[in-house]
Amino acid sequence: MDPKYHPRLIEPKWQKCWNDHGLFDADHGKARERHYVLEMFPYPSGNLHMGHVRAYVIGDVLARYYRMQGFDVLHPMGWDSLGLPAENAAIRDGIHPKQRTEQNIKSVRRQMKSLGLSLDWSREIATCDPSYYRWNQWFFIKMYERGLVYRRTSLANWCTGCLTVLANEQVVDGICERCNKPVVQRQIPDWAFRITRYADELLDDLGKLNLWPERIVSMQRNWIGRSEGVELRFPIKDNGSDHIEIFTTRADTVYGATYVVLAPEHAMVAKLTRSEQKSRVEAFVAEMSKIERARRTDAGAKKEGVWTGSYAINPFTGEEIPIWIANFVLADYGTGAVMSVPAHDQRDYEFAKQYGLPIRIVIQPQPSGEVEKHLACSDLSQAFTEDGVLYQSEKHTGLSSAQARIQIAKQAERQGIGGITIRYHLRDWGISRQRYWGTPIPMVHCEVCGIVPVPIESLPVLLPEQAPITGTGEAPLAKVPEFVNTDCPKCGKKARRETDTMDTFVDSSWYFARYLDPGEEDLPFKRESADRWLPVKIYVGGPEHAVMHLLYFRFWTKVMRDMGLVSVDEPVERLLTQGMVVGESFWCESHGYRSRDGVDDPESSEPKCTECGRTLRVRLEKMSKSKLNGVAPESMCEQYGADTARLFSLFAAPPEKDVEWNDRAVAGCYNFLRRIWVFFLRHHQRVEGYRDFAGPLDESGLSLELIALHRSLHRTIAKVTADIEKEFQFNTAIAALMELLNGCKVLDDEVDGFAEGVDPDRKQKTEQLLFMVLKNMVLLLSPFAPHVADELWKNLGMSGFAGEQPWPKFDPQATQEDTIQMAVQVNGKVRATIDVQREASEDEIRAQVEKNEKVQKWLEGKSIRRVIVVPGRLVNIVVG
Ligand code: ANZ
Ligand code: ZN
């Protein structure tokens, strides 16, 4: 055995060895129980960062652990390789997205391999591969046939300089990030998935996800945003037949509705605008069309609007109330129109104050205590938004808000002016992108037949290799005549292909199922494989995907179920969202972010800029290139080895928490592995004769310290097992291994004593214990630090790989504490509890009880008739 721990020598060797033996290939055809462990696949951006490493290592520990627990484990990897970054880079420097993506995949794959991840590389997929995206197209057509895909127009960011649609992240404060020209909101025809059809099920099934973090579940619940309310028609003054339909969740406040507000994009705006208001309204509508939805509706945004010049009639009070348009009403929620109740809605209140509109209180707080205190308008400094008791509401006055909502809805129904409805905040999923590096949408526009899907047997519609990628003007595919011009699949006449490509969230909505049969040509995957492997048991990834990706792939799973492709309702049983890896960033007022090299004494409390001597602002921020606070996993692996990188990313914090980068902690992990190495170096030859020893260990004759070590070994096995499986607390599992190693000092001492001659029986038992410690330590270590584990396993003279061995079992008896609590009763009443040695005999227990002061008090002046000992539980003394 090499006297020194050399990770750089042993790691590549074992990686090759595992690979040659196909150690991580799933599906050995054995009838074993299955376990699918998945991490969110990466966008291959060239370099892994520590955040990736953390997610993949967390998944890897679980995959390795479940293999050792005897499961057939599927642990695949692939590339989310279509999308905007490669296209933007192409616009910048002219390198074709395909070429760049292929290079990046190569380099990320190499980096992953050097981490020793136990992946089944035979199932690798890349979404930019036609053999993958043809199935996106297949799904699209199947979903079109089911009415789950439709064409619509929707508002998009339109750059007035580039003459193209922009993604939200390309718009900064209403300006195009690239050309600095204003961005406006424009109606653009696009394709959408009807995810809202599944809104109810997506919401209800959140109840089944009891192994998902509560935070993610509630974010999804809010995102779907089910809202029960009432639709009401407000007739328009002087135009009896026309009306505005509003949606409200507070029908109880209808007597306080003093004006109506429409979204600027509402279809009735033009018709309702009086000529004297026309120029103001048009200017406002134009102004609003420039502002993105999120900015417009931010709760802090100033409320702005204009009057249309028209009036509506409040159908409950009969009053004429003005019709306005305003920024805070959205066109695509509810009916795009609201009845405004300024006394009870904060936005309406702010708006009414701003424009001098009437405020009327119609809800009073629930009376509490004796004095009835009425709210008056002069008391209001903001809206009273809680439920309460109706006030100034004709025959409904005195009802509670909840009762009134029902009564008012019923009355509206009777009068034929409205009724109860359910609305969702969830929108249909717009998937059209006017981009190149995506899946072509497999549709054809024919002047005669209209929209015609590409026949399934003609798939894939290939992405043409050459297209002008400029980021301006029409979609890149529209500029490729060989692509655009085609024949109508229905009538054969000249037609045009759709030139939009799909949102890449389509790719990630079903990739987990493609891993099951990556080469399958007749279907996206086989039903029998789906039945064998799904649902994914554990899914590891960043919490930033809480809504979009994690909602879309739940939706897709339900669609696949309805198509008969899978039988599960949900894709993932257990979700683990890992925290960020953060590092100290240093920021100088005049020189911006500084790397550690640009900081004078980074450890001091007032670090200075080496350039100008200014004191730097120090912060913990997510590691990133731009903040110069990152550590490249590659350089870390080079310095310390993959096993240390793995240990550190698990040891520094529990998986859900952020991890702070810390050089000393990294060195600490490295040191731990070195100390294990030294411990093995010292003892591995001594245990040569015990390779078959499988316990149990006979403790008799061993010193108390060794017995304690034996116990501690079993307790460590129990703890590491529970920490991994139940709680994912890898950090405390590793800490337990470190503690076990510390406890092994007694073995060193004991063995040193052998030189002076020792009882052979005791020597043998000690060496058996030594062997048990060495063997189990390797096995417990192997999911975390697999390379060094296999090297040590080999040095112990054991055959096979550590990762192939059964996970260690503990002896429940040996894990128990050495003392136990017993209750002491006197004549059937508990009078004391005592701690007794687990092995204590009945006589010893009796003696201990009789000496106990509390017990003695009850025995005073009495004689003991009988003592009954129920082992491990209680002692009853019968006195007379
Ligand atoms: C009158 C009212 C009185 C309201 C009151 C609230 C409090 P959720 O829970 O999100 O569904 N609303 C309806 N459509 C809207 C739109 N397109 N844009 C902006 N706001 C809209 O919210 C429903 C409430 O949001 C509705 O109830 C409506 O204001 C407003 F004391 O109607 B309410
Ligand atoms: Zn046609």
mmCIF file of C-alpha atoms in Angstrom, residues 127-437:
data_model
loop_
_atom_site.group_PDB
_atom_site.id
_atom_site.type_symbol
_atom_site.label_atom_id
_atom_site.label_comp_id
_atom_site.label_asym_id
_atom_site.label_seq_id
_atom_site.Cartn_x
_atom_site.Cartn_y
_atom_site.Cartn_z
ATOM 1 C CA THR A 127 -32.119 17.490 -26.527
ATOM 2 C CA CYS A 128 -30.505 19.115 -29.578
ATOM 3 C CA ASP A 129 -30.227 15.703 -31.188
ATOM 4 C CA PRO A 130 -32.964 15.105 -33.828
ATOM 5 C CA SER A 131 -33.507 11.657 -32.312
ATOM 6 C CA TYR A 132 -34.651 13.518 -29.194
ATOM 7 C CA TYR A 133 -36.506 16.532 -30.514
ATOM 8 C CA ARG A 134 -38.475 14.496 -33.051
ATOM 9 C CA TRP A 135 -40.421 13.289 -30.014
ATOM 10 C CA ASN A 136 -41.113 16.870 -28.949
ATOM 11 C CA GLN A 137 -42.701 17.197 -32.383
ATOM 12 C CA TRP A 138 -44.537 13.917 -31.990
ATOM 13 C CA PHE A 139 -45.958 15.055 -28.642
ATOM 14 C CA PHE A 140 -46.891 18.400 -30.140
ATOM 15 C CA ILE A 141 -48.969 16.768 -32.858
ATOM 16 C CA LYS A 142 -50.569 14.255 -30.489
ATOM 17 C CA MET A 143 -51.450 17.098 -28.173
ATOM 18 C CA TYR A 144 -52.791 19.125 -31.084
ATOM 19 C CA GLU A 145 -55.068 16.224 -31.924
ATOM 20 C CA ARG A 146 -56.321 16.247 -28.331
ATOM 21 C CA GLY A 147 -57.018 19.969 -28.383
ATOM 22 C CA LEU A 148 -54.147 20.617 -26.005
ATOM 23 C CA VAL A 149 -52.257 22.800 -28.463
ATOM 24 C CA TYR A 150 -53.764 25.867 -30.082
ATOM 25 C CA ARG A 151 -52.872 28.953 -32.017
ATOM 26 C CA ARG A 152 -53.605 32.341 -30.501
ATOM 27 C CA THR A 153 -52.171 35.819 -30.326
ATOM 28 C CA SER A 154 -50.574 37.083 -27.186
ATOM 29 C CA LEU A 155 -48.646 40.053 -25.940
ATOM 30 C CA ALA A 156 -44.913 39.809 -26.402
ATOM 31 C CA ASN A 157 -41.908 42.072 -25.916
ATOM 32 C CA TRP A 158 -41.222 43.609 -29.312
ATOM 33 C CA CYS A 159 -37.951 45.429 -29.870
ATOM 34 C CA THR A 160 -38.447 48.473 -32.064
ATOM 35 C CA GLY A 161 -34.754 48.365 -33.038
ATOM 36 C CA CYS A 162 -34.133 44.679 -33.749
ATOM 37 C CA LEU A 163 -37.708 44.215 -35.033
ATOM 38 C CA THR A 164 -37.933 40.959 -33.197
ATOM 39 C CA VAL A 165 -39.540 39.381 -30.148
ATOM 40 C CA LEU A 166 -37.417 39.375 -27.000
ATOM 41 C CA ALA A 167 -37.397 37.145 -23.947
ATOM 42 C CA ASN A 168 -38.089 38.910 -20.639
ATOM 43 C CA GLU A 169 -34.463 38.657 -19.607
ATOM 44 C CA GLN A 170 -33.422 40.577 -22.728
ATOM 45 C CA VAL A 171 -35.476 43.583 -21.687
ATOM 46 C CA VAL A 172 -33.951 45.892 -19.109
ATOM 47 C CA ASP A 173 -36.226 48.699 -17.906
ATOM 48 C CA GLY A 174 -38.211 48.691 -21.115
ATOM 49 C CA ILE A 175 -35.081 48.884 -23.272
ATOM 50 C CA CYS A 176 -33.551 46.203 -25.500
ATOM 51 C CA GLU A 177 -30.426 44.904 -23.867
ATOM 52 C CA ARG A 178 -28.649 44.655 -27.199
ATOM 53 C CA CYS A 179 -29.602 47.714 -29.268
ATOM 54 C CA ASN A 180 -30.863 50.041 -26.503
ATOM 55 C CA LYS A 181 -34.046 50.828 -28.418
ATOM 56 C CA PRO A 182 -37.437 50.861 -26.660
ATOM 57 C CA VAL A 183 -39.321 47.600 -26.293
ATOM 58 C CA VAL A 184 -43.098 47.639 -26.691
ATOM 59 C CA GLN A 185 -45.798 45.088 -26.015
ATOM 60 C CA ARG A 186 -47.229 43.728 -29.209
ATOM 61 C CA GLN A 187 -49.812 41.101 -30.113
ATOM 62 C CA ILE A 188 -47.945 38.252 -31.805
ATOM 63 C CA PRO A 189 -49.470 35.034 -33.126
ATOM 64 C CA ASP A 190 -48.117 32.018 -31.252
ATOM 65 C CA TRP A 191 -48.737 28.457 -30.102
ATOM 66 C CA ALA A 192 -49.823 27.493 -26.619
ATOM 67 C CA PHE A 193 -50.366 24.364 -24.546
ATOM 68 C CA ARG A 194 -53.658 24.237 -22.740
ATOM 69 C CA ILE A 195 -52.184 23.550 -19.317
ATOM 70 C CA THR A 196 -55.191 25.289 -17.750
ATOM 71 C CA ARG A 197 -57.277 22.264 -18.642
ATOM 72 C CA TYR A 198 -55.276 20.446 -15.956
ATOM 73 C CA ALA A 199 -55.338 23.292 -13.441
ATOM 74 C CA ASP A 200 -57.638 21.533 -11.027
ATOM 75 C CA GLU A 201 -55.756 18.264 -11.138
ATOM 76 C CA LEU A 202 -52.381 19.982 -10.842
ATOM 77 C CA LEU A 203 -53.714 21.671 -7.755
ATOM 78 C CA ASP A 204 -55.438 18.675 -6.182
ATOM 79 C CA ASP A 205 -52.513 16.339 -6.741
ATOM 80 C CA LEU A 206 -50.228 18.642 -4.798
ATOM 81 C CA GLY A 207 -51.828 16.829 -1.883
ATOM 82 C CA LYS A 208 -50.126 13.614 -2.994
ATOM 83 C CA LEU A 209 -46.676 15.168 -2.951
ATOM 84 C CA ASN A 210 -46.002 14.654 0.711
ATOM 85 C CA LEU A 211 -42.311 14.061 0.087
ATOM 86 C CA TRP A 212 -41.851 17.430 -1.627
ATOM 87 C CA PRO A 213 -40.655 20.469 0.306
ATOM 88 C CA GLU A 214 -43.663 22.353 1.612
ATOM 89 C CA ARG A 215 -42.272 25.587 0.199
ATOM 90 C CA ILE A 216 -42.289 24.268 -3.359
ATOM 91 C CA VAL A 217 -45.777 22.867 -2.997
ATOM 92 C CA SER A 218 -47.123 26.160 -1.763
ATOM 93 C CA MET A 219 -45.372 28.081 -4.549
ATOM 94 C CA GLN A 220 -47.114 25.828 -7.040
ATOM 95 C CA ARG A 221 -50.411 26.308 -5.279
ATOM 96 C CA ASN A 222 -50.035 30.095 -5.504
ATOM 97 C CA TRP A 223 -48.906 29.945 -9.090
ATOM 98 C CA ILE A 224 -51.988 27.979 -10.090
ATOM 99 C CA GLY A 225 -53.951 30.445 -7.972
ATOM 100 C CA ARG A 226 -57.433 29.035 -7.864
ATOM 101 C CA SER A 227 -59.892 31.762 -7.059
ATOM 102 C CA GLU A 228 -63.588 31.299 -6.376
ATOM 103 C CA GLY A 229 -65.588 34.372 -7.160
ATOM 104 C CA VAL A 230 -68.542 35.896 -8.920
ATOM 105 C CA GLU A 231 -69.001 37.329 -12.386
ATOM 106 C CA LEU A 232 -71.328 40.305 -12.560
ATOM 107 C CA ARG A 233 -72.663 42.311 -15.482
ATOM 108 C CA PHE A 234 -72.682 46.079 -15.181
ATOM 109 C CA PRO A 235 -74.939 47.621 -17.847
ATOM 110 C CA ILE A 236 -73.623 50.603 -19.718
ATOM 111 C CA LYS A 237 -75.491 53.857 -19.306
ATOM 112 C CA ASP A 238 -77.420 54.972 -22.394
ATOM 113 C CA ASN A 239 -76.780 51.629 -24.050
ATOM 114 C CA GLY A 240 -79.148 49.173 -22.467
ATOM 115 C CA SER A 241 -78.036 46.109 -24.415
ATOM 116 C CA ASP A 242 -74.326 46.460 -23.738
ATOM 117 C CA HIS A 243 -72.591 45.602 -20.490
ATOM 118 C CA ILE A 244 -69.222 45.133 -18.840
ATOM 119 C CA GLU A 245 -68.540 41.810 -17.193
ATOM 120 C CA ILE A 246 -66.403 41.967 -14.062
ATOM 121 C CA PHE A 247 -64.862 39.268 -11.895
ATOM 122 C CA THR A 248 -64.735 39.690 -8.140
ATOM 123 C CA THR A 249 -63.851 37.571 -5.161
ATOM 124 C CA ARG A 250 -65.603 40.081 -2.918
ATOM 125 C CA ALA A 251 -69.187 40.181 -4.145
ATOM 126 C CA ASP A 252 -70.083 41.203 -0.588
ATOM 127 C CA THR A 253 -68.650 44.652 -1.348
ATOM 128 C CA VAL A 254 -70.804 45.329 -4.401
ATOM 129 C CA TYR A 255 -72.727 48.188 -2.738
ATOM 130 C CA GLY A 256 -69.416 49.993 -2.355
ATOM 131 C CA ALA A 257 -68.422 49.737 -6.022
ATOM 132 C CA THR A 258 -68.115 53.392 -7.000
ATOM 133 C CA TYR A 259 -66.384 53.009 -10.353
ATOM 134 C CA VAL A 260 -65.405 50.362 -12.875
ATOM 135 C CA VAL A 261 -61.912 49.830 -14.287
ATOM 136 C CA LEU A 262 -60.966 48.057 -17.512
ATOM 137 C CA ALA A 263 -57.558 46.858 -18.578
ATOM 138 C CA PRO A 264 -56.132 49.229 -21.231
ATOM 139 C CA GLU A 265 -56.184 46.314 -23.692
ATOM 140 C CA HIS A 266 -59.843 45.464 -22.974
ATOM 141 C CA ALA A 267 -61.804 44.982 -26.204
ATOM 142 C CA MET A 268 -64.473 47.529 -25.203
ATOM 143 C CA VAL A 269 -62.131 50.432 -24.539
ATOM 144 C CA ALA A 270 -62.444 52.013 -27.976
ATOM 145 C CA LYS A 271 -66.215 51.724 -27.985
ATOM 146 C CA LEU A 272 -66.602 53.251 -24.536
ATOM 147 C CA THR A 273 -64.255 56.144 -25.109
ATOM 148 C CA ARG A 274 -66.057 59.443 -25.661
ATOM 149 C CA SER A 275 -64.657 61.716 -28.293
ATOM 150 C CA GLU A 276 -63.603 64.367 -25.795
ATOM 151 C CA GLN A 277 -61.499 61.722 -23.951
ATOM 152 C CA LYS A 278 -60.160 60.028 -27.047
ATOM 153 C CA SER A 279 -56.704 61.557 -27.217
ATOM 154 C CA ARG A 280 -56.025 61.014 -23.528
ATOM 155 C CA VAL A 281 -57.211 57.408 -23.623
ATOM 156 C CA GLU A 282 -55.216 56.597 -26.726
ATOM 157 C CA ALA A 283 -52.072 58.115 -25.282
ATOM 158 C CA PHE A 284 -52.520 56.098 -22.097
ATOM 159 C CA VAL A 285 -53.119 52.848 -23.979
ATOM 160 C CA ALA A 286 -49.994 53.473 -26.065
ATOM 161 C CA GLU A 287 -48.009 54.251 -22.933
ATOM 162 C CA MET A 288 -49.139 51.022 -21.249
ATOM 163 C CA SER A 289 -48.264 48.938 -24.288
ATOM 164 C CA LYS A 290 -44.629 49.711 -23.587
ATOM 165 C CA ILE A 291 -44.556 48.384 -20.071
ATOM 166 C CA GLU A 292 -44.144 44.757 -19.185
ATOM 167 C CA ARG A 293 -46.816 43.069 -17.193
ATOM 168 C CA ALA A 294 -44.663 42.445 -14.141
ATOM 169 C CA ARG A 295 -43.631 46.069 -13.787
ATOM 170 C CA ARG A 296 -47.147 47.339 -14.347
ATOM 171 C CA THR A 297 -48.729 45.228 -11.667
ATOM 172 C CA ASP A 298 -46.048 45.426 -9.017
ATOM 173 C CA ALA A 299 -47.873 46.240 -5.760
ATOM 174 C CA GLY A 300 -45.530 49.198 -5.210
ATOM 175 C CA ALA A 301 -46.116 50.678 -8.671
ATOM 176 C CA LYS A 302 -47.981 53.972 -8.834
ATOM 177 C CA LYS A 303 -51.642 53.562 -9.779
ATOM 178 C CA GLU A 304 -52.421 55.405 -12.987
ATOM 179 C CA GLY A 305 -55.406 55.644 -15.293
ATOM 180 C CA VAL A 306 -57.803 57.766 -17.343
ATOM 181 C CA TRP A 307 -61.556 58.127 -17.526
ATOM 182 C CA THR A 308 -63.211 56.893 -20.727
ATOM 183 C CA GLY A 309 -65.980 59.468 -20.499
ATOM 184 C CA SER A 310 -68.631 56.738 -20.081
ATOM 185 C CA TYR A 311 -70.678 55.419 -17.181
ATOM 186 C CA ALA A 312 -71.875 52.005 -16.100
ATOM 187 C CA ILE A 313 -74.761 51.195 -13.798
ATOM 188 C CA ASN A 314 -74.036 49.354 -10.563
ATOM 189 C CA PRO A 315 -76.726 46.672 -10.886
ATOM 190 C CA PHE A 316 -77.225 46.511 -7.116
ATOM 191 C CA THR A 317 -77.402 50.200 -6.234
ATOM 192 C CA GLY A 318 -78.678 51.450 -9.584
ATOM 193 C CA GLU A 319 -76.095 54.220 -9.417
ATOM 194 C CA GLU A 320 -74.233 55.589 -12.393
ATOM 195 C CA ILE A 321 -70.539 55.034 -11.891
ATOM 196 C CA PRO A 322 -67.652 56.141 -14.150
ATOM 197 C CA ILE A 323 -65.703 53.696 -16.310
ATOM 198 C CA TRP A 324 -61.916 54.089 -16.174
ATOM 199 C CA ILE A 325 -58.946 52.276 -17.580
ATOM 200 C CA ALA A 326 -55.868 51.773 -15.403
ATOM 201 C CA ASN A 327 -52.467 50.142 -15.250
ATOM 202 C CA PHE A 328 -53.238 47.738 -12.416
ATOM 203 C CA VAL A 329 -55.962 45.802 -14.221
ATOM 204 C CA LEU A 330 -54.692 42.971 -16.366
ATOM 205 C CA ALA A 331 -56.256 42.007 -19.651
ATOM 206 C CA ASP A 332 -55.708 38.303 -19.175
ATOM 207 C CA TYR A 333 -57.050 37.659 -15.715
ATOM 208 C CA GLY A 334 -60.689 37.200 -14.814
ATOM 209 C CA THR A 335 -62.642 39.235 -17.346
ATOM 210 C CA GLY A 336 -60.091 42.024 -17.694
ATOM 211 C CA ALA A 337 -62.448 44.335 -15.807
ATOM 212 C CA VAL A 338 -63.080 45.045 -12.138
ATOM 213 C CA MET A 339 -65.685 46.756 -10.029
ATOM 214 C CA SER A 340 -63.687 49.089 -7.834
ATOM 215 C CA VAL A 341 -64.423 49.228 -4.137
ATOM 216 C CA PRO A 342 -61.985 51.777 -2.783
ATOM 217 C CA ALA A 343 -63.021 51.397 0.853
ATOM 218 C CA HIS A 344 -62.102 47.711 0.826
ATOM 219 C CA ASP A 345 -59.425 47.162 -1.791
ATOM 220 C CA GLN A 346 -56.036 48.792 -1.416
ATOM 221 C CA ARG A 347 -55.353 49.340 -5.116
ATOM 222 C CA ASP A 348 -58.806 50.815 -5.594
ATOM 223 C CA TYR A 349 -58.249 52.997 -2.539
ATOM 224 C CA GLU A 350 -54.979 54.407 -3.818
ATOM 225 C CA PHE A 351 -56.522 54.991 -7.227
ATOM 226 C CA ALA A 352 -59.605 56.728 -5.785
ATOM 227 C CA LYS A 353 -57.422 59.014 -3.649
ATOM 228 C CA GLN A 354 -55.316 59.878 -6.659
ATOM 229 C CA TYR A 355 -58.274 60.805 -8.865
ATOM 230 C CA GLY A 356 -60.812 62.021 -6.299
ATOM 231 C CA LEU A 357 -63.297 59.176 -6.796
ATOM 232 C CA PRO A 358 -65.950 58.465 -4.136
ATOM 233 C CA ILE A 359 -65.174 56.049 -1.304
ATOM 234 C CA ARG A 360 -68.026 54.287 0.459
ATOM 235 C CA ILE A 361 -67.718 51.952 3.418
ATOM 236 C CA VAL A 362 -69.954 48.900 3.103
ATOM 237 C CA ILE A 363 -68.177 46.447 5.416
ATOM 238 C CA GLN A 364 -67.770 47.056 9.145
ATOM 239 C CA PRO A 365 -65.322 45.108 11.295
ATOM 240 C CA GLN A 366 -66.857 42.188 13.226
ATOM 241 C CA PRO A 367 -68.090 43.778 16.452
ATOM 242 C CA SER A 368 -65.850 42.811 19.328
ATOM 243 C CA GLY A 369 -66.391 43.714 22.982
ATOM 244 C CA GLU A 370 -69.208 45.955 24.201
ATOM 245 C CA VAL A 371 -68.746 49.248 22.398
ATOM 246 C CA GLU A 372 -69.817 49.107 18.820
ATOM 247 C CA LYS A 373 -67.371 51.197 16.900
ATOM 248 C CA HIS A 374 -68.243 52.078 13.362
ATOM 249 C CA LEU A 375 -65.651 52.781 10.744
ATOM 250 C CA ALA A 376 -66.170 56.112 9.042
ATOM 251 C CA CYS A 377 -64.532 57.359 5.872
ATOM 252 C CA SER A 378 -62.671 59.948 7.887
ATOM 253 C CA ASP A 379 -60.971 57.086 9.839
ATOM 254 C CA LEU A 380 -59.594 55.443 6.736
ATOM 255 C CA SER A 381 -55.963 55.899 5.861
ATOM 256 C CA GLN A 382 -55.998 52.720 3.838
ATOM 257 C CA ALA A 383 -58.579 50.197 2.690
ATOM 258 C CA PHE A 384 -60.243 47.931 5.247
ATOM 259 C CA THR A 385 -59.755 44.676 3.408
ATOM 260 C CA GLU A 386 -60.901 42.095 5.927
ATOM 261 C CA ASP A 387 -64.201 40.284 6.003
ATOM 262 C CA GLY A 388 -66.783 41.770 8.350
ATOM 263 C CA VAL A 389 -70.446 42.702 8.558
ATOM 264 C CA LEU A 390 -72.340 44.316 5.703
ATOM 265 C CA TYR A 391 -73.246 47.966 6.105
ATOM 266 C CA GLN A 392 -75.240 50.355 3.914
ATOM 267 C CA SER A 393 -76.063 47.395 1.695
ATOM 268 C CA GLU A 394 -79.878 47.503 1.615
ATOM 269 C CA LYS A 395 -81.435 44.177 2.491
ATOM 270 C CA HIS A 396 -78.030 42.516 2.925
ATOM 271 C CA THR A 397 -76.990 44.886 5.724
ATOM 272 C CA GLY A 398 -76.083 42.908 8.829
ATOM 273 C CA LEU A 399 -75.033 39.732 7.037
ATOM 274 C CA SER A 400 -71.493 38.456 7.438
ATOM 275 C CA SER A 401 -69.228 38.804 4.396
ATOM 276 C CA ALA A 402 -69.330 35.048 3.840
ATOM 277 C CA GLN A 403 -73.137 34.898 3.958
ATOM 278 C CA ALA A 404 -73.440 37.958 1.771
ATOM 279 C CA ARG A 405 -71.194 36.517 -0.931
ATOM 280 C CA ILE A 406 -73.602 33.610 -1.270
ATOM 281 C CA GLN A 407 -76.755 35.754 -1.130
ATOM 282 C CA ILE A 408 -75.466 38.247 -3.652
ATOM 283 C CA ALA A 409 -74.308 35.525 -6.036
ATOM 284 C CA LYS A 410 -77.753 33.907 -5.784
ATOM 285 C CA GLN A 411 -79.510 37.168 -6.432
ATOM 286 C CA ALA A 412 -77.311 37.813 -9.472
ATOM 287 C CA GLU A 413 -78.136 34.368 -10.761
ATOM 288 C CA ARG A 414 -81.873 34.901 -10.289
ATOM 289 C CA GLN A 415 -81.715 38.201 -12.113
ATOM 290 C CA GLY A 416 -79.632 36.681 -14.891
ATOM 291 C CA ILE A 417 -76.777 39.138 -14.417
ATOM 292 C CA GLY A 418 -74.063 36.819 -13.181
ATOM 293 C CA GLY A 419 -73.121 33.877 -10.999
ATOM 294 C CA ILE A 420 -70.392 31.945 -9.260
ATOM 295 C CA THR A 421 -67.277 31.091 -11.251
ATOM 296 C CA ILE A 422 -63.769 29.783 -10.670
ATOM 297 C CA ARG A 423 -60.760 31.534 -12.139
ATOM 298 C CA TYR A 424 -57.129 30.524 -12.177
ATOM 299 C CA HIS A 425 -54.067 32.688 -12.232
ATOM 300 C CA LEU A 426 -52.356 29.943 -14.188
ATOM 301 C CA ARG A 427 -52.109 30.905 -17.862
ATOM 302 C CA ASP A 428 -51.834 28.612 -20.821
ATOM 303 C CA TRP A 429 -48.248 27.874 -21.647
ATOM 304 C CA GLY A 430 -47.017 29.881 -24.625
ATOM 305 C CA ILE A 431 -44.298 27.837 -26.284
ATOM 306 C CA SER A 432 -43.517 29.721 -29.505
ATOM 307 C CA ARG A 433 -40.087 31.254 -29.771
ATOM 308 C CA GLN A 434 -38.910 33.227 -32.777
ATOM 309 C CA ARG A 435 -35.519 31.593 -32.366
ATOM 310 C CA TYR A 436 -33.203 29.256 -34.187
ATOM 311 C CA TRP A 437 -31.745 26.903 -31.586
#
